[in-house]
PDB file of C-alpha atoms in Angstrom:
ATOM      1  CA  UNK A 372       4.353 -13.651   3.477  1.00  0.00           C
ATOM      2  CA  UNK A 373       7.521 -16.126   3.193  1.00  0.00           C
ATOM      3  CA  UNK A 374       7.459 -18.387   5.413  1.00  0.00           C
ATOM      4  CA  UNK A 375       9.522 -19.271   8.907  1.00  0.00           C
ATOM      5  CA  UNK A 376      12.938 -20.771   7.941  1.00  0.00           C
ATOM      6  CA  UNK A 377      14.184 -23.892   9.385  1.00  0.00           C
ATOM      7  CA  UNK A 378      16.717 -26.419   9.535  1.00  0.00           C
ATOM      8  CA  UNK A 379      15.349 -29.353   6.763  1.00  0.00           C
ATOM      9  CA  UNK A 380      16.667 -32.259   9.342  1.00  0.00           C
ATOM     10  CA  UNK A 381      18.074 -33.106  12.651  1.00  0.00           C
ATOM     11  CA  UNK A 382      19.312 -36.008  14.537  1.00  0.00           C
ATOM     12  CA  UNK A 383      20.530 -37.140  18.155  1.00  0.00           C
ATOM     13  CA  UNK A 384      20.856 -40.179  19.721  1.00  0.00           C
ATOM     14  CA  UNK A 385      18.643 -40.946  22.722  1.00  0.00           C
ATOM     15  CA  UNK A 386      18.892 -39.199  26.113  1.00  0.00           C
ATOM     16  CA  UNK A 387      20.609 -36.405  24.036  1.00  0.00           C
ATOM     17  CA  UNK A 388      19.326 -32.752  23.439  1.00  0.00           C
ATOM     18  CA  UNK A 389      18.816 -31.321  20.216  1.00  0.00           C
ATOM     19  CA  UNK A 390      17.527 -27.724  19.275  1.00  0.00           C
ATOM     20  CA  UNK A 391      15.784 -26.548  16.120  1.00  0.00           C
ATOM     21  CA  UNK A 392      15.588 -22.994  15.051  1.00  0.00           C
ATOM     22  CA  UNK A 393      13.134 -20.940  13.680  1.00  0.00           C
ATOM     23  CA  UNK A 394      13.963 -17.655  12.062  1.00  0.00           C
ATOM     24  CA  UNK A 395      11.738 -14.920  10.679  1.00  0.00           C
ATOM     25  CA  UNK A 396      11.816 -11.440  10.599  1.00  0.00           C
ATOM     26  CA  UNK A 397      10.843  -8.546  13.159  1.00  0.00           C
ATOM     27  CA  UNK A 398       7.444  -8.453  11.547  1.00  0.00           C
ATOM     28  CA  UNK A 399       6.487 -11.486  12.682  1.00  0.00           C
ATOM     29  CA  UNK A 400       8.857 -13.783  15.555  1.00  0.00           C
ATOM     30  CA  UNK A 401      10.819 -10.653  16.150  1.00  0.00           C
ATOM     31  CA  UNK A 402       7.197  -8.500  16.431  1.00  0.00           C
ATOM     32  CA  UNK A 403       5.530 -10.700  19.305  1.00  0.00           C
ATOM     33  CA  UNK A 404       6.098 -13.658  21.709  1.00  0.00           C
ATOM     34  CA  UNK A 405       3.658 -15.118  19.768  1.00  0.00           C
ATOM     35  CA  UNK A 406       5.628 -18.502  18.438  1.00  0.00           C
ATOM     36  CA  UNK A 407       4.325 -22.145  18.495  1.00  0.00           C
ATOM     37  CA  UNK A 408       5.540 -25.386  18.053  1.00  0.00           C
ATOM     38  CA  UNK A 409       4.003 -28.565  16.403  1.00  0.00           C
ATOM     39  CA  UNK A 410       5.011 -31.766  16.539  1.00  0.00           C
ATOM     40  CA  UNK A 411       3.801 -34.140  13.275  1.00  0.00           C
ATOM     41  CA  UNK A 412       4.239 -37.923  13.079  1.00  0.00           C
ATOM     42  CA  UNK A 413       3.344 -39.522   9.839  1.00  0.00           C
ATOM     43  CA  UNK A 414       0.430 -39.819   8.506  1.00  0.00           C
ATOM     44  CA  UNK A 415      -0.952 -37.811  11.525  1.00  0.00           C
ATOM     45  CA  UNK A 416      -2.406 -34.298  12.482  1.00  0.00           C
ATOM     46  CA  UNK A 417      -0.269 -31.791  13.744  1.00  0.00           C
ATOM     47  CA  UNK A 418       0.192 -31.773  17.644  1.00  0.00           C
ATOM     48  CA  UNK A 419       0.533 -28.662  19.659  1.00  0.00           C
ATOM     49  CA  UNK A 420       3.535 -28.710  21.486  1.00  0.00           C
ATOM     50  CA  UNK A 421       4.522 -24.726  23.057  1.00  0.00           C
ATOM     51  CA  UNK A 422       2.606 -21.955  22.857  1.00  0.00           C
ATOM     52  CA  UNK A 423       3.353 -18.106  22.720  1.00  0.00           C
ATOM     53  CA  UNK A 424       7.207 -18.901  22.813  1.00  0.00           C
ATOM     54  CA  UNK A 425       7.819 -21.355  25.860  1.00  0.00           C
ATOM     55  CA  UNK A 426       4.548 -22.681  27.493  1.00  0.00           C
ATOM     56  CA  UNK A 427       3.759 -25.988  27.068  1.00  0.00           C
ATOM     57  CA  UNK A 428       0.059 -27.062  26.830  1.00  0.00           C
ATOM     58  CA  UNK A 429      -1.227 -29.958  29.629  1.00  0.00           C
ATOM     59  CA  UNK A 430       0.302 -33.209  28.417  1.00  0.00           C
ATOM     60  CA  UNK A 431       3.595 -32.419  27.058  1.00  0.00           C
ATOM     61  CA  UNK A 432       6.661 -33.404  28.650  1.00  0.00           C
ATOM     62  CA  UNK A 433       8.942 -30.777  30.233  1.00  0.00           C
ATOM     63  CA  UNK A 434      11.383 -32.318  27.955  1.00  0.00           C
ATOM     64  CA  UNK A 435      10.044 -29.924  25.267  1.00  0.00           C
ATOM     65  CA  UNK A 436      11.257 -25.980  25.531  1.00  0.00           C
ATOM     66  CA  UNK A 437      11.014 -23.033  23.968  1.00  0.00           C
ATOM     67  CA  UNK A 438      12.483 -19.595  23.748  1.00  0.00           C
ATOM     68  CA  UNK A 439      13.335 -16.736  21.594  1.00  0.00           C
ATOM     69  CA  UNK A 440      15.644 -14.580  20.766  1.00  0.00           C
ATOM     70  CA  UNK A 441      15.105 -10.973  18.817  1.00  0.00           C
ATOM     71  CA  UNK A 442      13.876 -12.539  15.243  1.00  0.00           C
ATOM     72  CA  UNK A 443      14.912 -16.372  15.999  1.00  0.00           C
ATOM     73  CA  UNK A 444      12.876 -18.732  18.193  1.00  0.00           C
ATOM     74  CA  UNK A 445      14.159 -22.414  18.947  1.00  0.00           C
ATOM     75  CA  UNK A 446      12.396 -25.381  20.489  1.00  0.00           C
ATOM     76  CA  UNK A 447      14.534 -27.698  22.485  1.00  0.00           C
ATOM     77  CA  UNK A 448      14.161 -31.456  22.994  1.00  0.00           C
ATOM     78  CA  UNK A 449      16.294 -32.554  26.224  1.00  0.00           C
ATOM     79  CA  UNK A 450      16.091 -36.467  26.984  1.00  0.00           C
ATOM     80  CA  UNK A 451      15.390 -37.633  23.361  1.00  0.00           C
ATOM     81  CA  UNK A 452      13.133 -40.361  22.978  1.00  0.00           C
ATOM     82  CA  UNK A 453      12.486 -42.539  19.954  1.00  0.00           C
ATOM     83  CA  UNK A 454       8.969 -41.680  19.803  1.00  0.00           C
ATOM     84  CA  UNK A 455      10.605 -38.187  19.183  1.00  0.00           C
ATOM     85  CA  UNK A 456      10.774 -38.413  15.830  1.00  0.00           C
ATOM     86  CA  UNK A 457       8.785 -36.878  14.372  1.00  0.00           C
ATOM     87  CA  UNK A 458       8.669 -33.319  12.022  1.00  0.00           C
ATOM     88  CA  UNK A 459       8.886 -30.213  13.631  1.00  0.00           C
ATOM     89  CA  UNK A 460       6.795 -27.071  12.710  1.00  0.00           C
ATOM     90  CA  UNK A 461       7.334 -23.416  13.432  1.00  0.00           C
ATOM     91  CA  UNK A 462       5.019 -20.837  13.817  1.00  0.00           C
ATOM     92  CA  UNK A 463       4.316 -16.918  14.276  1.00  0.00           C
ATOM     93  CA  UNK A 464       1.464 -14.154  13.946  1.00  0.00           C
ATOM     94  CA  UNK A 465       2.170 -10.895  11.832  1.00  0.00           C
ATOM     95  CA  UNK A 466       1.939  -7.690  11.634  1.00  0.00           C
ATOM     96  CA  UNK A 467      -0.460  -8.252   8.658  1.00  0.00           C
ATOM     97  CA  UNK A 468      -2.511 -10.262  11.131  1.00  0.00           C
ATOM     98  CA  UNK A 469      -1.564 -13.666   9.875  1.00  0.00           C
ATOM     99  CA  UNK A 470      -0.114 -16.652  10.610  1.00  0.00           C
ATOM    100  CA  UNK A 471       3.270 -18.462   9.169  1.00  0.00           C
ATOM    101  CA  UNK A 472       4.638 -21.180   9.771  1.00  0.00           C
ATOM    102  CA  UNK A 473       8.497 -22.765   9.067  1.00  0.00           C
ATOM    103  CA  UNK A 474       9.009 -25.398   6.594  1.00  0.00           C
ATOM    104  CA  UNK A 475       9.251 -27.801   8.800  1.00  0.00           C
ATOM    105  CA  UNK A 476      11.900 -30.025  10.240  1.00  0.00           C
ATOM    106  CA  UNK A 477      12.830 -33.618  10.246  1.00  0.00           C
ATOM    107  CA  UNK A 478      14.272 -35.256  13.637  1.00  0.00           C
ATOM    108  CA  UNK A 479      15.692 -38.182  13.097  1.00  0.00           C
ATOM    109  CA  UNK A 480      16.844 -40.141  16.564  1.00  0.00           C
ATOM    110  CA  UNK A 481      19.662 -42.430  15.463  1.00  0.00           C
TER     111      UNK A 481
ATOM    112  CA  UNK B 728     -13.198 -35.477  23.993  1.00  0.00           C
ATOM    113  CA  UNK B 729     -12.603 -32.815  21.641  1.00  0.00           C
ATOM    114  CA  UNK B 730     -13.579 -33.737  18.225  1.00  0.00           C
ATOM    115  CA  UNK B 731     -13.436 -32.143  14.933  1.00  0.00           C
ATOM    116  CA  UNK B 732     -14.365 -33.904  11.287  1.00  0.00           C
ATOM    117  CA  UNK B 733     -13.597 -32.518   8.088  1.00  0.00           C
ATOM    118  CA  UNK B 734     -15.719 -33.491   4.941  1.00  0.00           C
ATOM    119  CA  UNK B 735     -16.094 -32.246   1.470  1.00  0.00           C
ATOM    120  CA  UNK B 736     -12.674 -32.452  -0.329  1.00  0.00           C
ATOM    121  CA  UNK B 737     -12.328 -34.466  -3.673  1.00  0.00           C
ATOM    122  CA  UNK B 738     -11.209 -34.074  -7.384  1.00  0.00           C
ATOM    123  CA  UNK B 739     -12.727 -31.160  -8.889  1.00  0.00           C
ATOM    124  CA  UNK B 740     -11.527 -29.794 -11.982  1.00  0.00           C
ATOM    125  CA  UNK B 741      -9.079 -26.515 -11.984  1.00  0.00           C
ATOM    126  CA  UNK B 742     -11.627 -23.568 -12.166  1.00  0.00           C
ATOM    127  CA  UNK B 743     -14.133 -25.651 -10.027  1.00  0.00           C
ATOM    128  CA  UNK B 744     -15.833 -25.267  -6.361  1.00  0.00           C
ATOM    129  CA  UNK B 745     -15.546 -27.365  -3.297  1.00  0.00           C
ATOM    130  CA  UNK B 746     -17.332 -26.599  -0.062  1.00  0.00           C
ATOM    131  CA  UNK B 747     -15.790 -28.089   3.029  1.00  0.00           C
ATOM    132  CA  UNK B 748     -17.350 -29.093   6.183  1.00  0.00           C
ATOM    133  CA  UNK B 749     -15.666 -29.593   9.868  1.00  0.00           C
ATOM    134  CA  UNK B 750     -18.287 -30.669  12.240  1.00  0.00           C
ATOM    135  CA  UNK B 751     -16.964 -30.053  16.339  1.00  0.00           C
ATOM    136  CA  UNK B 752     -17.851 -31.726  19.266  1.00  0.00           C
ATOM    137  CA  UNK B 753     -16.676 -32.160  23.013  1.00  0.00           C
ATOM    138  CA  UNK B 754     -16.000 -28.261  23.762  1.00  0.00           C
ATOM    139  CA  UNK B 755     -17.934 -25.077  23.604  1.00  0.00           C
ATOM    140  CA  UNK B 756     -17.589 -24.325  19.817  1.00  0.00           C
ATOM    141  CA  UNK B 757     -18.888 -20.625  19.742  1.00  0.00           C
ATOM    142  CA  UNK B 758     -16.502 -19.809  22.004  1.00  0.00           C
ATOM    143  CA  UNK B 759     -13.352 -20.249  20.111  1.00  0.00           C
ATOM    144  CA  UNK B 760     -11.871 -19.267  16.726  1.00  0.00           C
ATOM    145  CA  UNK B 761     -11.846 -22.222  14.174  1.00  0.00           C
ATOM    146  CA  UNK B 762      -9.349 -22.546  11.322  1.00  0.00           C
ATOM    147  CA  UNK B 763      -8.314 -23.849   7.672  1.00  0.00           C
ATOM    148  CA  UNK B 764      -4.643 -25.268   7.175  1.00  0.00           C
ATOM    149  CA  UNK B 765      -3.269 -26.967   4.997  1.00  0.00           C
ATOM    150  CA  UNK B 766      -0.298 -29.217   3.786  1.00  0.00           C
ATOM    151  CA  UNK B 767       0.488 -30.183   0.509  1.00  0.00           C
ATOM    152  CA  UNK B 768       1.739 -33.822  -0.042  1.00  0.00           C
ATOM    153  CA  UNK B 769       5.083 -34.184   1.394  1.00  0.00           C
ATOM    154  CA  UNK B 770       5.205 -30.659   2.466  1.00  0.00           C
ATOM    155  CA  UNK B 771       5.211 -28.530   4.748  1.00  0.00           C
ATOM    156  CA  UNK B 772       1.480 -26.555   6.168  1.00  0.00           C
ATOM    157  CA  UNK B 773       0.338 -23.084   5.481  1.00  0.00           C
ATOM    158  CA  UNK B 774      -2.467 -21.536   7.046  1.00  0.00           C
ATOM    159  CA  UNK B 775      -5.514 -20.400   4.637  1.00  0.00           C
ATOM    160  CA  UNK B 776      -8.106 -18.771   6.729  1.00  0.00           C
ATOM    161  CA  UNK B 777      -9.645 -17.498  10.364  1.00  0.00           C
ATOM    162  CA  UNK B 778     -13.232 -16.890  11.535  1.00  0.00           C
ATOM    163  CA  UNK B 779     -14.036 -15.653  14.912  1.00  0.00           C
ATOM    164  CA  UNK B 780     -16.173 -17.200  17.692  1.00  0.00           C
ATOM    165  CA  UNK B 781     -19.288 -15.488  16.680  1.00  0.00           C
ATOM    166  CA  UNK B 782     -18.304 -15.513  12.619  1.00  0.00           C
ATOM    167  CA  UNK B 783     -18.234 -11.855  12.499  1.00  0.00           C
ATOM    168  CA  UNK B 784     -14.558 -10.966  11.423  1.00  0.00           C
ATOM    169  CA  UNK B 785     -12.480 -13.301   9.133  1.00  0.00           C
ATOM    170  CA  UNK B 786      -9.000 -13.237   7.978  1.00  0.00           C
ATOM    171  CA  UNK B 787      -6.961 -15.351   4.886  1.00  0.00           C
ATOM    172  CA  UNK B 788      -3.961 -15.953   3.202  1.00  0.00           C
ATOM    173  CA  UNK B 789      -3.192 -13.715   0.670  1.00  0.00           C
ATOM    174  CA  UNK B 790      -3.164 -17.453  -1.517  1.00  0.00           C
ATOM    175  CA  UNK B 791      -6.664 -17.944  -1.117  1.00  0.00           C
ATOM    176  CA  UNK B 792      -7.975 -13.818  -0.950  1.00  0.00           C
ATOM    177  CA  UNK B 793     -11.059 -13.362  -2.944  1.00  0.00           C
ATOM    178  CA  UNK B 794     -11.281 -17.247  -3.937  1.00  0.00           C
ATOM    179  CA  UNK B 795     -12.168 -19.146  -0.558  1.00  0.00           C
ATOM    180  CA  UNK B 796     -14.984 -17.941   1.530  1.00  0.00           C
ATOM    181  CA  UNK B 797     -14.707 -19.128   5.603  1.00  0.00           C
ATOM    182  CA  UNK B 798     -18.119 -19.101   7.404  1.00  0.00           C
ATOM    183  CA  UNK B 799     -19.490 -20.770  10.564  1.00  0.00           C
ATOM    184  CA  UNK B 800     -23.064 -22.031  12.098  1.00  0.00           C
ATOM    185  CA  UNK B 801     -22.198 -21.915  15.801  1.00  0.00           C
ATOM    186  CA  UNK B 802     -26.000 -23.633  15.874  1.00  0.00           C
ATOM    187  CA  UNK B 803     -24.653 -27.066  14.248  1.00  0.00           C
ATOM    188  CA  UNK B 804     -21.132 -26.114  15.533  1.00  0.00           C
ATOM    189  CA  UNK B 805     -19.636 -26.728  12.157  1.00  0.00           C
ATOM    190  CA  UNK B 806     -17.345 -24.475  10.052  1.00  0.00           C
ATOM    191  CA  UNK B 807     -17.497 -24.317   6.504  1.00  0.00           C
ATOM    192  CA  UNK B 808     -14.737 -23.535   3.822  1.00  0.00           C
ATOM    193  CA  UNK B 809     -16.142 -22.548   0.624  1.00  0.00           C
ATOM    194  CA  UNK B 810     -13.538 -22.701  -2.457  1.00  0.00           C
ATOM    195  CA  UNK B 811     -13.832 -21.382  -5.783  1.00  0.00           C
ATOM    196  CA  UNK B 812     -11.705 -20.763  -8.649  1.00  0.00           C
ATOM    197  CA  UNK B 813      -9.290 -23.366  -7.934  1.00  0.00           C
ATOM    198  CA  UNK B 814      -6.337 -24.051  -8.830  1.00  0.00           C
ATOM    199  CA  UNK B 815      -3.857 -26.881  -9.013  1.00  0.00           C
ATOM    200  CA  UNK B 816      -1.557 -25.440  -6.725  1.00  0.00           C
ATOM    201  CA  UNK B 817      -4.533 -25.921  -4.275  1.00  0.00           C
ATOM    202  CA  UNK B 818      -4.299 -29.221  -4.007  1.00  0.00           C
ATOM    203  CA  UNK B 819      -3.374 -30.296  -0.636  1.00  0.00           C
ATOM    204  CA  UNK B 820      -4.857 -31.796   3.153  1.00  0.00           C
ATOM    205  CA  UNK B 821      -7.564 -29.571   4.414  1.00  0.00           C
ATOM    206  CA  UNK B 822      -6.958 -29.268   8.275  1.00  0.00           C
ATOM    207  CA  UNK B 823      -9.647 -27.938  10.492  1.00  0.00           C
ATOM    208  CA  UNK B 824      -7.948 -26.364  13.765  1.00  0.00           C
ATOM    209  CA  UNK B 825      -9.505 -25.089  16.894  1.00  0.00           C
ATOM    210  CA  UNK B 826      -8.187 -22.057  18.293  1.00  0.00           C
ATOM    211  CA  UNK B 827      -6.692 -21.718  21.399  1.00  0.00           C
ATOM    212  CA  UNK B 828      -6.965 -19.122  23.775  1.00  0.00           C
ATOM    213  CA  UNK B 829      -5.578 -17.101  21.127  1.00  0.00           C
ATOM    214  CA  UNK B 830      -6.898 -17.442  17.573  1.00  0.00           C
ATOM    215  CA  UNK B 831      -3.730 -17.235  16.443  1.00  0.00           C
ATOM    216  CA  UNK B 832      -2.583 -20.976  17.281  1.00  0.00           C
ATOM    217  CA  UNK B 833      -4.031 -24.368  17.133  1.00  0.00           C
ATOM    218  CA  UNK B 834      -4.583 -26.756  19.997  1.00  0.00           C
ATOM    219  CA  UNK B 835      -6.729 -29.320  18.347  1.00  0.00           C
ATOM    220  CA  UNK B 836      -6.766 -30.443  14.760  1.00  0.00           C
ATOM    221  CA  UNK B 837      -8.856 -32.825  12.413  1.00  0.00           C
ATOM    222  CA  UNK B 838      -7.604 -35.664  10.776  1.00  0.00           C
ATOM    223  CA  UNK B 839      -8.550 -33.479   7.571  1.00  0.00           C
ATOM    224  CA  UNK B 840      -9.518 -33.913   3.667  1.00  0.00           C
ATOM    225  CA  UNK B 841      -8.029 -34.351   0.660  1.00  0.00           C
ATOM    226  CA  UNK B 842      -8.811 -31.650  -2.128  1.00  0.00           C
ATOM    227  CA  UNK B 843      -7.159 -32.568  -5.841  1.00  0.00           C
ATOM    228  CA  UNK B 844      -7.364 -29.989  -8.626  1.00  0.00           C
ATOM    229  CA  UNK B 845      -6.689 -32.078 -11.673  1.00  0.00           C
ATOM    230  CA  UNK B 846      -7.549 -31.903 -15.271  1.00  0.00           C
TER     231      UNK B 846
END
């Protein structure tokens, strides 16, 4: 199974909006609304961030978004804060009942 | 609080076993799915391996198929990763993830362990 591609790094300035992209194929994004979102800081575990395409889990700031689009999902960050930064992982069941994830990206906020 | 601790990882020699542990606490563990993922330094995570709440249906990476064993004791809440025939492409932070109301994401993670396949 390859895996989820994204964007290797991304930058905005505080109290901008940035969006990252996530694109797989229809037998997995395209296949189900079931996409999630991590958030990693270094040297950390991987935080949870949206869950089955654009639900955020208790605790995250309605800053964070999701949607999706036919085999591309995208996770948007309105309001960036510096404690934003952070890398950004992608993620989707498949029709081989698995899970991928993207490659992650890098957001830097200059 | 929820709680999970992974143990077990190491240097092991390619063509050696590792068994790792992930002890949970602070939610009803037989209940949910638990997890495997991992990241190799400086990259980016894959997922290795799924067991259900009551341990009876499993699923891996095609990476991993026929090498790592996933099991659970819903008793001791702990999940278990047994790994054989490794390889140095192996080598990488073990995450242990809960499941979420779905097994197929992850709403709490351990800090995780450090397997090295080296000669």
């Amino acid at each position: 199974q390859s895996a989820l591609t994204q964007p290797a790094s991304v930058s905005g300035s505080p109290g901008q909006s940035i969006t990252i992209s996530c694109t797989g194929t229809s037998s997995d994004i395209g296949g189900y609304d079931f996409v999630f979102w991590y958030q990693q800081h270094p040297g950390k575990a991987p935080k949870l961030m949206i869950y089955e395409v654009s639900n955020r889990p208790s605790g995250v700031p309605d800053r964070f978004s999701g949607s999706k689009s036919g085999n591309t999902a995208s996770l948007t960050i309105s309001g960036l804060q510096t404690e934003d930064e952070a890398d950004y992982y992608c993620s989707s069941y498949t029709t081989r009942d698995t899970v991928v994830f993207g490659g992650g990206t890098t957001l830097t906020v200059l | 609080e929820i709680r999970l601790l992974e143990s077990g990882g190491g240097l092991v020699q390619p063509g050696g076993s590792l068994r790792l542990s992930c002890a949970a606490s602070g939610f009803s563990f037989n209940t949910y799915a638990m997890s495997w993922v991992r990241q190799t330094p400086g990259k980016g995570l894959e997922w290795v391996s799924t067991i259900n709440n009551p341990g009876s249906s499993t699923d891996y990476a095609d990476s991993v198929k026929g090498r790592f064993t996933i099991s659970r004791d819903n008793s001791k809440n702990t999940v278990f990763l047994q790994m054989n025939s490794l390889r140095p492409e192996d080598t990488a932070l073990y995450y242990c993830a809960k499941g979420g109301a779905r097994w197929t994401y992850f709403d709490y993670w351990g800090r995780g362990t450090l397997v090295t396949v080296s000669s």
